[in-house]
Structure formats: structure tokens, C-alpha cells
CSV table of C-alpha atoms and ligand atoms in Angstrom, one decimal:
chain,number,residue,atom,x,y,z
W,1,MET,CA,109.5,74.4,301.3
W,2,THR,CA,111.4,77.3,302.1
W,3,LYS,CA,114.4,77.8,299.9
W,4,TYR,CA,117.7,78.7,301.8
W,5,THR,CA,120.3,80.6,299.8
W,6,VAL,CA,123.6,82.7,300.7
W,7,PRO,CA,122.7,86.4,301.7
W,8,ARG,CA,122.9,88.8,298.6
W,9,GLY,CA,126.6,89.8,298.2
W,10,THR,CA,128.3,86.7,299.7
W,11,ARG,CA,129.3,83.6,298.2
W,12,ASP,CA,130.3,80.2,299.0
W,13,ILE,CA,133.7,79.1,297.9
W,14,LEU,CA,133.3,75.2,296.5
W,15,PRO,CA,136.1,73.0,296.9
W,16,GLU,CA,137.3,73.4,293.6
W,17,GLU,CA,137.9,76.9,293.8
W,18,VAL,CA,139.3,76.7,297.2
W,19,ALA,CA,142.8,74.9,295.5
W,20,LEU,CA,143.1,78.4,293.9
W,21,TRP,CA,142.6,80.5,297.0
W,22,GLN,CA,145.0,78.0,298.9
W,23,PHE,CA,147.5,78.7,296.2
W,24,VAL,CA,147.1,82.5,296.6
W,25,GLU,CA,147.3,82.8,300.2
W,26,GLN,CA,150.3,80.5,299.9
W,27,LYS,CA,152.1,82.7,297.6
W,28,ALA,CA,151.3,85.8,299.4
W,29,ARG,CA,152.7,84.3,302.9
W,30,GLU,CA,155.7,83.5,300.8
W,31,ILE,CA,156.4,86.8,299.4
W,32,PHE,CA,155.2,88.7,302.5
W,33,ASP,CA,158.5,86.5,304.2
W,34,LEU,CA,160.7,87.6,301.4
W,35,TYR,CA,160.1,91.2,302.6
W,36,ASN,CA,160.1,90.3,306.3
W,37,PHE,CA,156.5,91.2,307.1
W,38,ARG,CA,155.0,89.3,310.2
W,39,GLU,CA,151.4,88.3,310.6
W,40,ILE,CA,149.1,89.9,313.0
W,41,ARG,CA,145.5,88.6,313.3
W,42,THR,CA,142.9,91.4,314.8
W,43,PRO,CA,138.9,90.8,315.5
W,44,ILE,CA,136.7,90.7,312.7
W,45,PHE,CA,134.7,93.8,314.6
W,46,GLU,CA,135.6,96.6,316.3
W,47,HIS,CA,134.3,99.5,317.9
W,48,THR,CA,132.3,101.7,315.4
W,49,GLU,CA,134.0,104.5,316.6
W,50,LEU,CA,137.4,103.2,315.4
W,51,PHE,CA,136.3,103.3,311.9
W,52,LEU,CA,134.7,107.0,312.1
W,53,ARG,CA,137.7,108.5,313.3
W,54,GLY,CA,140.0,106.2,310.9
W,55,ILE,CA,138.2,106.0,307.5
W,56,GLY,CA,136.7,109.4,307.7
W,57,GLU,CA,132.8,110.2,308.2
W,58,ASN,CA,132.3,111.5,304.7
W,59,THR,CA,133.3,108.4,302.7
W,60,ASP,CA,131.2,106.1,301.0
W,61,ILE,CA,132.3,103.2,303.4
W,62,ILE,CA,131.1,105.0,306.6
W,63,SER,CA,128.2,106.8,305.0
W,64,LYS,CA,126.1,104.0,303.8
W,65,GLU,CA,128.3,100.5,303.8
W,66,MET,CA,128.8,99.7,307.2
W,67,TYR,CA,127.6,96.5,309.3
W,68,SER,CA,127.0,98.0,312.4
W,69,PHE,CA,125.1,96.6,315.3
W,70,GLN,CA,124.5,97.1,319.1
W,71,ASP,CA,125.8,94.4,321.4
W,72,ARG,CA,123.5,93.3,324.6
W,73,LYS,CA,125.4,96.2,326.5
W,74,GLY,CA,124.2,98.7,324.0
W,75,ARG,CA,127.9,99.3,322.4
W,76,SER,CA,128.1,100.3,318.9
W,77,LEU,CA,130.2,97.6,317.1
W,78,THR,CA,130.7,97.0,313.5
W,79,LEU,CA,132.3,94.3,311.1
W,80,ARG,CA,135.5,95.5,309.8
W,81,PRO,CA,135.2,97.2,306.2
W,82,GLU,CA,139.0,97.0,306.1
W,83,GLY,CA,142.1,96.0,307.9
W,84,THR,CA,144.3,99.1,308.1
W,85,ALA,CA,142.4,100.8,311.0
W,86,SER,CA,142.4,97.8,313.1
W,87,VAL,CA,146.1,97.1,312.8
W,88,ALA,CA,146.8,100.6,313.2
W,89,ARG,CA,144.8,100.1,317.0
W,90,ALA,CA,146.4,97.1,317.5
W,91,TYR,CA,149.8,98.7,316.8
W,92,LEU,CA,148.9,101.3,319.2
W,93,GLU,CA,147.6,99.2,322.2
W,94,ALA,CA,150.4,96.9,322.0
W,95,GLY,CA,152.7,99.7,322.2
W,96,ARG,CA,154.6,98.5,319.2
W,97,GLY,CA,155.9,102.0,318.4
W,98,GLN,CA,157.9,101.9,321.5
W,99,ARG,CA,159.6,98.4,321.1
W,100,GLU,CA,160.2,98.6,317.2
W,101,PRO,CA,161.3,101.8,314.8
W,102,LEU,CA,159.7,99.9,311.8
W,103,SER,CA,156.6,97.2,312.2
W,104,LYS,CA,156.0,95.4,309.2
W,105,LEU,CA,152.7,93.3,309.5
W,106,TRP,CA,150.6,91.7,307.0
W,107,TYR,CA,146.9,90.1,307.9
W,108,GLN,CA,144.5,88.3,305.9
W,109,GLY,CA,140.3,87.8,306.2
W,110,PRO,CA,137.0,88.7,305.6
W,111,MET,CA,135.7,92.3,305.3
W,112,PHE,CA,132.0,93.5,305.1
W,113,ARG,CA,130.8,96.4,303.1
W,114,TYR,CA,127.2,97.0,302.0
W,115,GLU,CA,128.0,97.9,298.3
W,116,ARG,CA,125.9,97.1,295.3
W,117,PRO,CA,127.1,93.7,294.3
W,118,GLN,CA,128.3,93.1,291.1
W,119,ALA,CA,131.0,90.8,289.3
W,120,GLY,CA,134.2,91.4,291.6
W,121,ARG,CA,132.1,93.2,294.1
W,122,TYR,CA,131.0,91.6,297.5
W,123,ARG,CA,129.4,92.4,300.7
W,124,GLN,CA,131.7,90.0,302.3
W,125,PHE,CA,135.0,90.1,300.8
W,126,HIS,CA,138.5,88.8,301.6
W,127,GLN,CA,141.7,90.9,301.8
W,128,MET,CA,145.3,90.2,302.3
W,129,GLY,CA,147.3,93.4,303.1
W,130,CYS,CA,150.6,94.5,304.2
W,131,GLU,CA,151.3,97.8,306.7
W,132,VAL,CA,154.7,99.3,307.4
W,133,LEU,CA,154.4,101.5,310.5
W,134,GLY,CA,157.1,104.0,311.6
W,135,ALA,CA,157.8,104.2,307.8
W,136,THR,CA,159.4,107.6,307.1
W,137,SER,CA,161.3,106.9,303.9
W,138,ALA,CA,159.8,107.0,300.3
W,139,TYR,CA,161.4,103.8,300.0
W,140,GLN,CA,158.8,102.3,302.1
W,141,ASP,CA,155.9,103.5,299.7
W,142,THR,CA,157.9,101.8,296.9
W,143,GLU,CA,158.9,98.7,298.6
W,144,VAL,CA,155.1,97.8,299.2
W,145,ILE,CA,154.4,98.5,295.6
W,146,VAL,CA,157.0,96.7,294.4
W,147,LEU,CA,156.1,93.7,296.8
W,148,ALA,CA,152.4,93.4,295.3
W,149,GLN,CA,153.7,93.7,291.9
W,150,HIS,CA,156.1,90.9,292.7
W,151,PHE,CA,153.1,88.8,294.3
W,152,PHE,CA,150.9,89.1,291.5
W,153,GLU,CA,153.7,88.0,288.8
W,154,SER,CA,154.3,84.8,291.3
W,155,ILE,CA,150.7,84.0,290.9
W,156,GLY,CA,150.7,84.2,287.1
W,157,LEU,CA,148.8,87.5,286.6
W,158,LYS,CA,149.1,89.3,283.2
W,159,ASP,CA,148.3,92.4,282.4
W,160,LEU,CA,148.4,94.7,285.1
W,161,GLU,CA,149.0,98.5,285.5
W,162,VAL,CA,150.3,100.1,288.5
W,163,HIS,CA,148.8,103.6,288.8
W,164,ILE,CA,150.2,106.3,291.3
W,165,ASN,CA,149.2,109.5,292.5
W,166,SER,CA,149.9,111.9,295.7
W,167,VAL,CA,147.3,113.3,297.5
W,168,GLY,CA,149.2,115.7,299.6
W,169,CYS,CA,149.1,116.4,303.1
W,170,PRO,CA,147.3,118.6,305.9
W,171,THR,CA,149.2,121.6,304.6
W,172,CYS,CA,148.6,121.4,301.0
W,173,ARG,CA,145.4,119.3,301.1
W,174,PRO,CA,143.1,122.6,301.8
W,175,VAL,CA,145.0,124.2,298.9
W,176,ILE,CA,144.1,121.2,296.5
W,177,LYS,CA,140.5,121.5,297.7
W,178,GLU,CA,139.9,124.9,297.1
W,179,ARG,CA,141.5,124.7,293.8
W,180,LEU,CA,139.2,122.0,292.8
W,181,LYS,CA,136.2,123.9,294.4
W,182,SER,CA,136.8,127.1,292.6
W,183,PHE,CA,137.2,125.4,289.0
W,184,LEU,CA,133.8,123.1,290.2
W,185,GLY,CA,131.9,125.9,291.7
W,186,ASP,CA,130.9,127.4,288.1
W,187,ASN,CA,130.0,124.2,286.9
W,188,LEU,CA,128.0,122.5,289.3
W,189,ASP,CA,125.0,121.8,287.2
W,190,SER,CA,127.2,119.7,284.7
W,191,LEU,CA,128.1,117.0,287.7
W,192,CYS,CA,126.0,114.3,288.6
W,193,ALA,CA,124.0,114.1,291.9
W,194,ASP,CA,127.0,112.3,293.9
W,195,CYS,CA,129.6,114.8,293.0
W,196,ARG,CA,127.2,117.6,293.9
W,197,LYS,CA,126.8,116.0,297.6
W,198,ARG,CA,130.6,115.5,297.7
W,199,PHE,CA,131.4,119.2,296.5
W,200,GLU,CA,131.0,120.4,300.2
W,201,ALA,CA,131.7,117.2,302.3
W,202,ASN,CA,134.5,115.8,300.2
W,203,PRO,CA,135.5,117.7,296.8
W,204,LEU,CA,138.6,115.3,296.0
W,205,ARG,CA,136.4,112.3,295.9
W,206,ILE,CA,134.9,114.1,292.9
W,207,LEU,CA,137.6,113.2,291.1
W,208,ASP,CA,137.0,109.5,291.4
W,209,CYS,CA,133.5,109.6,290.0
W,210,LYS,CA,132.9,107.1,287.2
W,211,ASN,CA,129.6,108.8,286.0
W,212,PRO,CA,130.7,109.3,281.8
W,213,GLN,CA,129.1,112.7,281.9
W,214,CYS,CA,131.1,113.8,284.7
W,215,ASN,CA,133.9,112.1,283.0
W,216,GLU,CA,133.5,114.0,279.7
W,217,PHE,CA,133.8,117.2,282.0
W,218,PHE,CA,136.6,116.2,284.4
W,219,VAL,CA,139.1,116.5,280.9
W,220,MET,CA,139.4,120.3,281.8
W,221,LEU,CA,140.2,119.5,285.6
W,222,PRO,CA,143.5,121.3,287.0
W,223,ASP,CA,146.4,119.3,287.8
W,224,ILE,CA,146.5,119.2,291.5
W,225,SER,CA,149.9,117.7,291.6
W,226,ASP,CA,151.5,121.3,291.1
W,227,VAL,CA,149.9,122.7,294.4
W,228,LEU,CA,151.3,120.2,296.4
W,229,CYS,CA,153.5,121.5,299.0
W,230,ALA,CA,157.4,121.4,298.6
W,231,GLU,CA,157.7,118.1,301.3
W,232,CYS,CA,155.0,116.4,299.3
W,233,LYS,CA,156.4,117.3,296.1
W,234,GLU,CA,160.0,116.0,297.2
W,235,HIS,CA,158.5,112.9,298.6
W,236,TYR,CA,156.5,112.0,295.3
W,237,HIS,CA,159.9,112.7,293.5
W,238,ASP,CA,161.8,110.3,295.4
W,239,VAL,CA,159.0,107.5,295.2
W,240,GLN,CA,159.2,107.7,291.3
W,241,ASN,CA,162.8,107.5,291.5
W,242,TYR,CA,163.0,104.7,293.7
W,243,LEU,CA,160.6,102.9,291.1
W,244,ASN,CA,162.8,104.1,288.2
W,245,ILE,CA,165.7,102.3,289.7
W,246,MET,CA,163.9,99.2,290.6
W,247,ARG,CA,162.5,99.1,287.1
W,248,LEU,CA,159.1,98.7,288.4
W,249,LYS,CA,156.8,100.3,285.4
W,250,TYR,CA,154.0,102.4,286.6
W,251,LYS,CA,151.3,105.3,285.3
W,252,ILE,CA,151.2,108.5,287.0
W,253,LYS,CA,147.2,109.1,287.4
W,254,PRO,CA,146.6,112.8,288.9
W,255,ARG,CA,142.7,111.8,289.6
W,256,LEU,CA,143.5,108.7,291.6
W,257,VAL,CA,142.2,109.8,295.0
W,258,ARG,CA,141.1,106.5,296.7
W,259,GLY,CA,137.9,106.0,298.8
W,260,LEU,CA,139.2,106.0,302.5
W,261,ASP,CA,140.4,109.3,303.7
W,262,TYR,CA,143.5,108.5,305.9
W,263,TYR,CA,145.8,108.7,302.8
W,264,THR,CA,148.5,111.5,302.7
W,265,LYS,CA,151.1,111.8,300.0
W,266,THR,CA,151.4,108.6,297.6
W,267,VAL,CA,148.1,106.5,296.7
W,268,PHE,CA,148.5,103.4,294.2
W,269,GLU,CA,146.3,100.8,292.8
W,270,ILE,CA,147.1,98.0,290.7
W,271,ILE,CA,144.6,97.5,287.5
W,272,SER,CA,143.7,94.5,285.5
W,273,ALA,CA,142.6,94.2,282.2
W,274,HIS,CA,141.0,91.2,282.9
W,275,LEU,CA,138.4,92.3,285.7
W,276,GLY,CA,135.7,94.5,284.3
W,277,ALA,CA,134.3,97.7,285.9
W,278,GLN,CA,136.1,96.6,289.2
W,279,ASN,CA,139.3,96.5,287.8
W,280,ALA,CA,141.3,97.3,290.8
W,281,VAL,CA,142.7,94.1,292.2
W,282,CYS,CA,145.1,96.0,294.9
W,283,GLY,CA,145.0,99.4,296.4
W,284,GLY,CA,146.9,101.0,299.0
W,285,GLY,CA,149.0,104.3,300.1
W,286,ARG,CA,150.7,106.2,302.6
W,287,TYR,CA,148.7,107.2,306.0
W,288,ASP,CA,150.8,109.7,307.8
W,289,ASN,CA,148.1,110.8,310.4
W,290,LEU,CA,145.9,107.5,311.2
W,291,ILE,CA,147.8,106.8,314.3
W,292,LYS,CA,147.8,110.2,315.7
W,293,GLU,CA,144.2,110.4,314.8
W,294,LEU,CA,143.7,107.3,316.6
W,295,GLY,CA,145.3,109.1,319.6
W,296,GLY,CA,149.0,108.0,319.4
W,297,THR,CA,152.4,109.4,318.9
W,298,PRO,CA,152.7,110.5,315.3
W,299,SER,CA,153.9,107.7,313.2
W,300,PRO,CA,153.9,107.7,309.5
W,301,ALA,CA,152.6,104.3,307.7
W,302,VAL,CA,152.2,102.7,304.6
W,303,GLY,CA,150.5,99.9,303.1
W,304,PHE,CA,148.2,98.1,301.0
W,305,ALA,CA,145.6,95.3,300.4
W,306,PHE,CA,144.6,93.1,297.5
W,307,GLY,CA,141.1,91.3,297.1
W,308,LEU,CA,141.2,87.8,296.9
W,309,GLU,CA,137.9,87.4,295.1
W,310,ARG,CA,139.5,89.5,292.3
W,311,ALA,CA,142.9,87.9,292.3
W,312,VAL,CA,141.1,84.6,292.1
W,313,LEU,CA,138.8,86.2,289.2
W,314,ILE,CA,141.8,87.3,287.2
W,315,MET,CA,143.3,83.7,287.2
W,316,GLN,CA,140.1,81.9,286.3
W,317,ASN,CA,139.6,84.8,283.5
W,318,GLN,CA,143.4,84.0,282.5
W,319,LYS,CA,142.7,80.3,282.7
W,320,VAL,CA,145.8,79.7,285.3
W,321,SER,CA,145.5,76.4,286.8
W,322,VAL,CA,146.9,75.2,289.9
W,323,ARG,CA,147.6,71.2,291.0
W,324,GLU,CA,144.7,70.4,293.5
W,325,HIS,CA,145.7,68.1,296.5
W,326,ARG,CA,144.6,64.6,295.7
W,327,PRO,CA,144.6,61.5,297.4
W,328,TYR,CA,147.6,59.4,296.4
W,329,LEU,CA,146.0,56.2,296.6
W,330,LEU,CA,142.4,54.2,296.9
W,331,LEU,CA,141.9,51.2,299.0
W,332,ALA,CA,139.3,49.3,297.2
W,333,PRO,CA,138.3,46.3,299.5
W,334,LEU,CA,135.5,43.5,298.0
W,335,GLY,CA,133.4,42.1,300.8
W,336,GLU,CA,133.3,42.6,304.9
W,337,ASN,CA,136.4,40.8,305.9
W,338,ALA,CA,138.7,42.7,302.9
W,339,GLY,CA,136.7,46.0,304.4
W,340,ASN,CA,138.2,45.2,307.9
W,341,ARG,CA,141.8,44.7,306.5
W,342,ALA,CA,141.5,47.7,304.8
W,343,ALA,CA,140.5,49.9,307.6
W,344,ILE,CA,143.6,48.8,309.3
W,345,LEU,CA,145.7,49.4,306.4
W,346,ALA,CA,144.4,53.0,306.0
W,347,ASN,CA,145.0,53.7,309.2
W,348,LYS,CA,148.9,52.7,309.3
W,349,LEU,CA,149.4,54.3,305.8
W,350,ARG,CA,147.9,57.5,307.0
W,351,ARG,CA,150.2,57.7,309.7
W,352,ARG,CA,153.0,57.6,307.5
W,353,ASN,CA,151.4,60.7,305.7
W,354,ILE,CA,150.0,59.0,302.9
W,355,PRO,CA,147.1,60.7,301.6
W,356,LEU,CA,144.5,58.0,300.7
W,357,GLU,CA,140.8,57.3,300.3
W,358,ILE,CA,139.2,53.9,301.1
W,359,ASP,CA,135.9,52.9,299.3
W,360,ILE,CA,134.3,51.1,301.9
W,361,SER,CA,130.9,50.5,300.3
W,362,SER,CA,129.9,47.1,299.2
W,363,ARG,CA,130.2,48.3,295.1
W,364,SER,CA,131.6,46.2,292.5
W,365,LEU,CA,135.0,46.6,291.6
W,366,SER,CA,134.5,48.4,288.3
W,367,ALA,CA,132.6,50.8,290.3
W,368,LYS,CA,135.7,51.3,292.6
W,369,LEU,CA,138.1,51.9,290.1
W,370,LYS,CA,135.7,54.5,288.4
W,371,THR,CA,135.9,56.2,292.1
W,372,ALA,CA,139.6,55.8,291.6
W,373,ASP,CA,139.6,57.6,288.2
W,374,ARG,CA,137.4,60.2,289.5
W,375,LEU,CA,139.5,61.1,292.7
W,376,GLY,CA,142.8,60.8,290.2
W,377,VAL,CA,144.7,58.8,292.5
W,378,ARG,CA,148.0,57.3,291.3
W,379,TYR,CA,147.3,53.9,292.7
W,380,ALA,CA,144.6,51.5,293.7
W,381,TYR,CA,145.3,48.6,296.0
W,382,ILE,CA,142.5,46.2,295.6
W,383,LEU,CA,141.7,43.5,298.4
W,384,GLY,CA,139.2,40.6,297.5
W,385,GLU,CA,138.0,38.1,299.6
W,386,ASP,CA,140.6,35.4,297.8
W,387,GLU,CA,143.5,37.4,298.4
W,388,LEU,CA,142.8,37.5,301.9
W,389,VAL,CA,143.7,33.7,302.3
W,390,ASP,CA,147.4,34.6,301.1
W,391,LYS,CA,147.4,37.8,302.8
W,392,CYS,CA,147.9,39.9,299.6
W,393,GLY,CA,146.4,42.7,297.2
W,394,GLN,CA,146.4,44.0,293.9
W,395,LEU,CA,148.4,47.3,293.3
W,396,LYS,CA,146.8,48.8,290.4
W,397,ASP,CA,148.9,51.4,288.5
W,398,MET,CA,145.8,53.9,287.4
W,399,GLN,CA,148.1,55.5,285.0
W,400,GLY,CA,149.7,52.9,283.3
W,401,GLY,CA,147.2,50.1,284.1
W,402,SER,CA,149.3,47.5,284.6
W,403,GLN,CA,148.7,45.5,288.2
W,404,LYS,CA,151.1,43.8,290.6
W,405,LYS,CA,150.4,41.4,293.6
W,406,ILE,CA,152.0,42.7,296.8
W,407,SER,CA,151.5,41.3,300.2
W,408,PHE,CA,149.8,43.1,303.0
W,409,GLU,CA,153.3,43.1,304.7
W,410,LYS,CA,155.3,45.0,302.1
W,411,ILE,CA,152.4,47.2,301.1
W,412,LEU,CA,153.1,50.1,303.6
W,413,GLU,CA,157.0,50.1,302.6
W,414,GLU,CA,156.1,49.7,298.8
W,415,ILE,CA,153.6,52.9,298.9
W,416,GLU,CA,155.8,55.2,301.1
W,417,ASN,CA,158.8,54.7,299.0
W,418,ARG,CA,156.7,55.1,295.8
W,419,TYR,CA,154.9,58.3,297.4
W,420,GLN,CA,158.2,59.7,298.4
W,421,LYS,CA,159.7,59.6,295.2
W,422,TYR,CA,156.6,60.7,293.5
W,423,ARG,CA,157.0,63.9,296.2
W,424,ARG,CA,160.5,64.5,295.0
W,425,GLU,CA,159.6,64.3,291.3
W,426,ASN,CA,156.6,66.9,291.7
W,427,LYS,CA,157.8,69.3,294.1
Z,1,HAM,P1,140.5,99.2,299.3
Z,1,HAM,O1,140.9,99.6,297.9
Z,1,HAM,O2,139.1,99.8,299.8
Z,1,HAM,O3,141.6,99.7,300.3
Z,1,HAM,O4,140.5,97.6,298.9
Z,1,HAM,C1,141.6,96.9,298.7
Z,1,HAM,C2,141.4,96.0,297.8
Z,1,HAM,O5,140.1,95.1,298.2
Z,1,HAM,C3,140.4,96.6,296.2
Z,1,HAM,O6,141.4,96.7,295.4
Z,1,HAM,C4,139.8,95.5,296.0
Z,1,HAM,O7,140.5,94.4,295.2
Z,1,HAM,C5,139.3,94.6,297.2
Z,1,HAM,N1,137.8,95.2,297.5
Z,1,HAM,C6,137.5,96.3,298.1
Z,1,HAM,N2,135.9,96.2,298.1
Z,1,HAM,C7,135.7,95.0,297.6
Z,1,HAM,C8,134.3,94.6,297.5
Z,1,HAM,N3,133.2,94.8,298.0
Z,1,HAM,N4,134.3,93.4,296.6
Z,1,HAM,C9,135.5,92.7,296.8
Z,1,HAM,N5,136.7,93.1,296.5
Z,1,HAM,C10,137.1,94.2,296.9
Z,1,HAM,C11,141.8,99.0,301.2
Z,1,HAM,O8,140.6,98.4,302.2
Z,1,HAM,C12,142.8,99.8,302.3
Z,1,HAM,N6,142.5,99.5,303.8
Z,1,HAM,C13,144.2,99.3,301.6
Z,1,HAM,C14,145.4,100.0,302.4
Z,1,HAM,C15,146.1,99.3,303.3
Z,1,HAM,N7,145.8,100.9,302.4
Z,1,HAM,C16,146.8,101.1,303.3
Z,1,HAM,N8,147.2,100.2,303.9
């Protein structure tokens, strides 16, 4: 028989883990609200051209990682590898730039990259991200970095490092590239095959190579920050200044360049000591030319995205646990008549917003109480055939073990009161 498995690089998120995901998503929404971001939802696939133009043809994402296909009319479409290009397109298409000076948008959803799968790296993965469009001030760069760090703290992540750099703008980038090329040109033989390829097409990306042999050699690389133009230098200085006054610790990483070509000036990543090789839980930066590249009036912007798989992995590695949603009550009828009564009660209780389960099976009472234990309910309400006669059931406290006779008439109110008290105490 054929065995069906998930496609390589994808995974199922089973209910036990979903509790962590929901916690992360909920916290992120709360933090996004605090910073006045509004949600935007864009399609999962876009015209391939958007990503070619937006992300840059010489990046790994475009040259080897896209899930592209032709639709029935022969149009080339691509499953989104990231969210920024789509948000920029939607912002332009909706003419938001004319309506509001600053658009602060957040998004979430699956992204697709044909990468070599490993721990924390998937072909379908999930991001939540923020974009500030119309963001001229260096304050905005800082705000998204502070927001990201604030969020990670709120979900209990520890041992994070914020890394920042400036990759310059179209004025100084050619100078940076030339500086790098003139240094690397004499030493091309010391570099790996990937770096040799990048030398012509995208020399900045060489800085990001993880090959140990290249890394040994990179110690001698010139620092690119001293060739930034005056405007980029000032911006970089202002970002650091804001970070300092907001007391956010960061490290300057002159070799941080990121894998997408739209970045200008600030780039940043947040790195975790609990992730292994794929240690960036979040990445972002400024992209002042993307909107113009996509045909709009120039509009500076800055943003970031974090990977949910990685955030959850850190929580698991750090043993951060969250309370999973549980039913409050198990209805345990014994026999057919009791089952009918329990069905009626279940219906009424659920309409009073009491989360419950009903064990309608013909199993014994002790088996049903085991189910109550497994579900972690606070109470079981046992309806035996005998008790039907005097229209009563037994409410069993699954923590203390005590049992109390309560009539069908009173049970609705009794459970509702207890549940409300429990909710107040466990907020
Ligand atoms: P990125 O660095 O490519 O940036 O991705 C952001 C985050 O998504 C990474 O730090 C990582 O946590 C997660 N991630 C990326 N690829 C994978 C993968 N294959 N498997 C699991 N997780 C992954 C961007 O996507 C930019 N759009 C961020 C941005 C927003 N820049 C400005 N605005």
C-alpha cells in the first residue's frame, strides 16, 4: 500500500503544538495593536514579476527557491516567498499613499521557499510581519526593532541578540561594491564556488557566506560602514541614537547584509542562542526604493518579519509552556435514557458558553472518569439511569474527588457560576 507523508520541507502542526502557535499569534496581535499597526491580508500567490522586480533577480530566493507555475491562461504565478513585496503592491494598488502619510500594516501567513530543509528551515513556513510605509524618520527603523524585541520578550524568549548594520543606498552602494570587489578580486581563489558566482552578480552577498574557509578569509575584509554616503551615515547614527535612548541593547555587525535586494540603509536581525544553525528568528530593514521599483511615487519604508516555526522552536527549547484550551466539564451519562438527557444538557450549557465534552459511549463509569482525567476537565457530571428518576446527577470534582448531587434544573446555573468564578481567577 502507498504510504502518504507530508511533502519534504513541510510539516503538520498537531493540536499539542497549536496551543503554542495560538499563544504566539495572540501575543503578536496584542503588541501590534500597542504600536498601532493594522492587519492586511494579501493573496498567497502573486504574479511572478512582482517578486522578480521586488526581491531582486540575483538573490537566492529568486534564482533557486521560488515555487512558480503557469495558470491555465499561461500566466506565470508564484507562491509568495515573503510578505513585503505583496504588502507594497497592495499599498500601491489601493492608493493608500495618497490617503495616509504613514501606513502601519501587519500580516501573517504561510510563505514558500524551495530551500534545503533542516532544523528551523522549511519549504512552507509561517511569518508574521510589520511594514511601515511612508516612513522617513530613523525613529521608524528603531520602532520596528523595539517592537520585535518587545514581542519576543512577551512570549518569554531569552538570550536574544539584536544585530544591526547599514547597507547604504543607490548613491553609496556602488562605492561599497567596488571597495569589496577590489579587495576580493585578488583573492578569488580563496573563496567558495558560491562566492565566486556572487562576485559579479551580487558582491555584497559574499559577506553573508557561512562557509568556514571564506569566513577565515573575511576577517581581513574592509569595513563598509566608512564608505557610506553622508545621508546614510547620518541615518545610521540616528537609528543608533534612538536605540540608545530607548535602552535597547544591540550589536553592530558590519557583515550583516540579508538575502533580499530591496534593502537600503538599516538592516537588522534578531538572533537566538537556542536555534542552532538557522539562528535568525526575525529579520528586517529599510527599503526606500521598493515602492518606486514597483511603479509608485517614491515612498520610504521599513519593516520586519519573524518566523513562527523558529519562535515556537525557541519556546520549546526553553521549555516555555502555555495553558492549552481545555473543556471545563465532562458529561458522563450511563445508559440510553441518560444519554438523551445529557445531550439536551450539553446543548443548553454550550449555549451558555461552557466548554464541555460529552462521553456518549456505552463504556463503564470508571472508563468515563478516566476520559475526564485525560481531558483535564474540572468537573464530571454523572447521569446514571437511577438518578433519572429523581431528575438528578452527581457533580464530581475532578481535583478534590468530592461528589455532590445536583438536580438537572439547578445544574445549568451551578456550572455557569462555577465557570465564571474559574474564569475570573484564571485570567
Ligand atoms: P527573511 O529574513 O527572509 O526576511 O525572513 C524573516 C524570517 O522568516 C527569518 O528570520 C526566519 O525566522 C523566517 N524564515 C525565513 N525563511 C525561512 C524558512 N525557510 N523556514 C523557516 N523560517 C524561515 C523577509 O522575509 C523580509 N520580508 C522581512 C522584512 C519585512 N523586511 C522588511 N520588511
